[in-house]
Amino acid sequence: MKETTLPNPGLQAMPKDNSARFQRREHHLMLALLMPALLIVTLLLIVPLGWMIAQSFQVDGSFSLEHYERVLTDGVYWRTFGLTFRISFIVTLAALLLGYPLAYAATVLPRRWSLMILALVIVPFWTSVLVRAYAWLILLQRSGVINQTLMGLGLTDAPLALVHNEFGTIVATVHILLPFMVLPLYATMQKIPRDLMLAGSSLGGSPMHIFWRVFFPLSLSGVLAGMTLVFVLCLGFYITPELMGGGRTVMASMLVSRNIQLYVEWGAASAVSVVLLLMVVTIFYLVSRLVSMERILGVK
Amino acid sequence: MSQNDSGSVGVSIRAVSKRYGRNLVLDDVSLDIQPGEFVSLLGPSGSGKTTLLGALGGFVMPSSGTVHIGDRDVTWMPPHKRDIGVVFQSYALFPHMSVGDNVAFPLRARRQPRSGWADKVKRALAMVELDGYQDRSIAQLSGGQRQRVALARAIVFEPRLILMDEPLSALDKQLRETMQIELRQLHKKLGATVIYVTHDQREALTMSDRIAILKDGRLVQVDAPRTLYDSPRDAFVASFIGDSTLLPVTRLDDHHVQLGSQRLACARAVPNEARLYLAVQTEKLLIDTGNQLDEAYNRLEARVREVVYQGDSLRLFLELGDGATVSLRQPGHHFGQQQIPPVGASLTVVLHSADTVVVSDLQKRTANAA
């Protein structure tokens, strides 16, 4: 600080010196602010993940590819991954078919109605997954409201098997994941300027023509974002298929839990988890080449 | 109204009103537009000009009244069946399509044979001087180029009526002035009827055959630019058009009014109403150089209060004998500047009786809100 009182040379060097110091201090402060979050992420995510990956390469404490060999050659694992992908695919399509019209309605209807639609989509989102799965269980069971109504109307003689199978799993999963489809779709549709529809109409486009030529193409990034979110979340679904599938619909996450709970095979469970994780990362990577990650995660 | 030879159509707006809840946005508007005419709807924001354009385009359903385009009553017809080209303030270009696809949109929507598209698109782009831009994406274009694409898209299907909603308002001043002249020439080339919404009086004066002035949802005056400028119908029009000051005057006889202690001659008949104003346009007031000997000049004594340099001109704020302030625009050339006395000095200004415009008070309307 003494230099500052000295004549010219010291004075001239001052501003530069100071700003560099200021910047360094700023960086240190930022790092300090980030510390708690970094610590939590490191302790609760990075470390366990590393431990899990290490486990997957170990048999009795020494390096081995045995777990991966089994995951990649055993038909049971292949069938489970196949089923997981199929269910995720069907759930994603169903969520899109249900979610697109909802998001569209929320976009074009007057504000009062659109708020109601969004509320109906979001409120269940705040309810526990477990509660919602049980609710569906009650609705879909053999003596549930739906079967009784169908029989009462004479549409079917015996109760349909609506639950404890793949169908029940899909119904409940679609319901639970629907907000993840509707919200990115709605966000994207909101940003399509209304002027474009008016222009399309004034230029001679029928409502159908405008929808398919203008609105739909401009909503595609939202479609991709919603589909990716739902698909990836569905790949790792556990509670819902466990409850709704009746033990017959085994998805990848259930394989992990069974390996641990029934067979106490941490290595095998880790290997399945790593494979699942790699699939998710691959999907995100492929999609991110088409549409920005911020958009999918709803940051932008 | 029928089609004329160039294929344009007339438009007839008959007693159209539009109500949003308790707000009366358009109040009994009637306007007939000739085939091939260029008519501007001019008014301050909230005057209902865009709503009126919306009623013509089919985006706004009138609460009462009818709209006819040519021989057809289109009041309840959806926009895509009206066969009119619309240019929006935002341009509303389709961001996911190339320039060529944007311009071809109306042709595709109308299911015109694909074989004719390329030619028509090319011709429309040539009209707006964007030859060879077909494959560009919209994001690559400047504001002025987007404007032109929007225009090409609105004329490619040869509509008989074109509506424009402040199409130049997003451009900078210089480009706007160039585009005004180009639009004017394009209108002549196409021969289509054009209805043009703007809040810029100079733009309306430059481009229009006739200007319709709106205020609070009502038509105040519909006239050719020159008539409008020289004979504003009331104080609102006089203050809205041009750069003018309104000074209260009293009527002496059919051709004379009293301003303070001064008696002024007016070439046009003074309206026979109680509250009258003299509308002084800044460019019509001249510094007396001793050459304006004509009897027809009114003379006013004034004192210079302030001189503001504005580049091309200087603006003088003058105080008249009775305390009223008027302003005068003096050209910025050497001779013009020489005439200007120092601040505080007194001078004589002259106003020709033909430029002495006396208007009645703002038209009092029956309450607009229901």
XYZ file of C-alpha atoms in Angstrom, chain A residues 195-207 209-210 213-215 217-218, chain B residues 59 79-80 84 86 88 90 92-97 105-106 108-110 153 157:
40
model
C -48.545 -13.639 -35.375
C -47.290 -16.627 -37.353
C -50.711 -18.298 -37.139
C -52.498 -15.096 -38.130
C -50.071 -14.620 -41.018
C -50.562 -18.219 -42.128
C -54.293 -17.741 -42.060
C -54.228 -14.450 -43.949
C -52.011 -16.028 -46.585
C -54.686 -18.615 -47.282
C -53.714 -21.468 -44.985
C -56.602 -23.495 -43.541
C -56.326 -24.218 -39.801
C -52.531 -26.476 -43.059
C -51.198 -23.940 -40.559
C -46.835 -26.539 -41.762
C -46.160 -23.946 -39.091
C -47.143 -24.872 -35.545
C -42.635 -28.043 -36.996
C -41.944 -25.220 -34.569
C -58.791 -11.393 -37.222
C -59.083 -14.883 -42.940
C -57.901 -17.717 -45.171
C -55.995 -10.637 -49.124
C -51.325 -9.021 -45.051
C -47.553 -7.653 -40.187
C -43.503 -8.180 -36.778
C -44.364 -12.911 -39.010
C -41.988 -14.829 -41.266
C -41.874 -18.571 -40.652
C -38.491 -19.095 -38.978
C -38.205 -22.775 -39.934
C -38.586 -22.122 -43.655
C -46.475 -20.588 -48.555
C -49.562 -18.841 -49.960
C -48.957 -24.121 -51.335
C -51.835 -23.176 -49.029
C -53.973 -22.386 -52.065
C -45.026 -13.260 -49.468
C -50.521 -14.774 -54.992
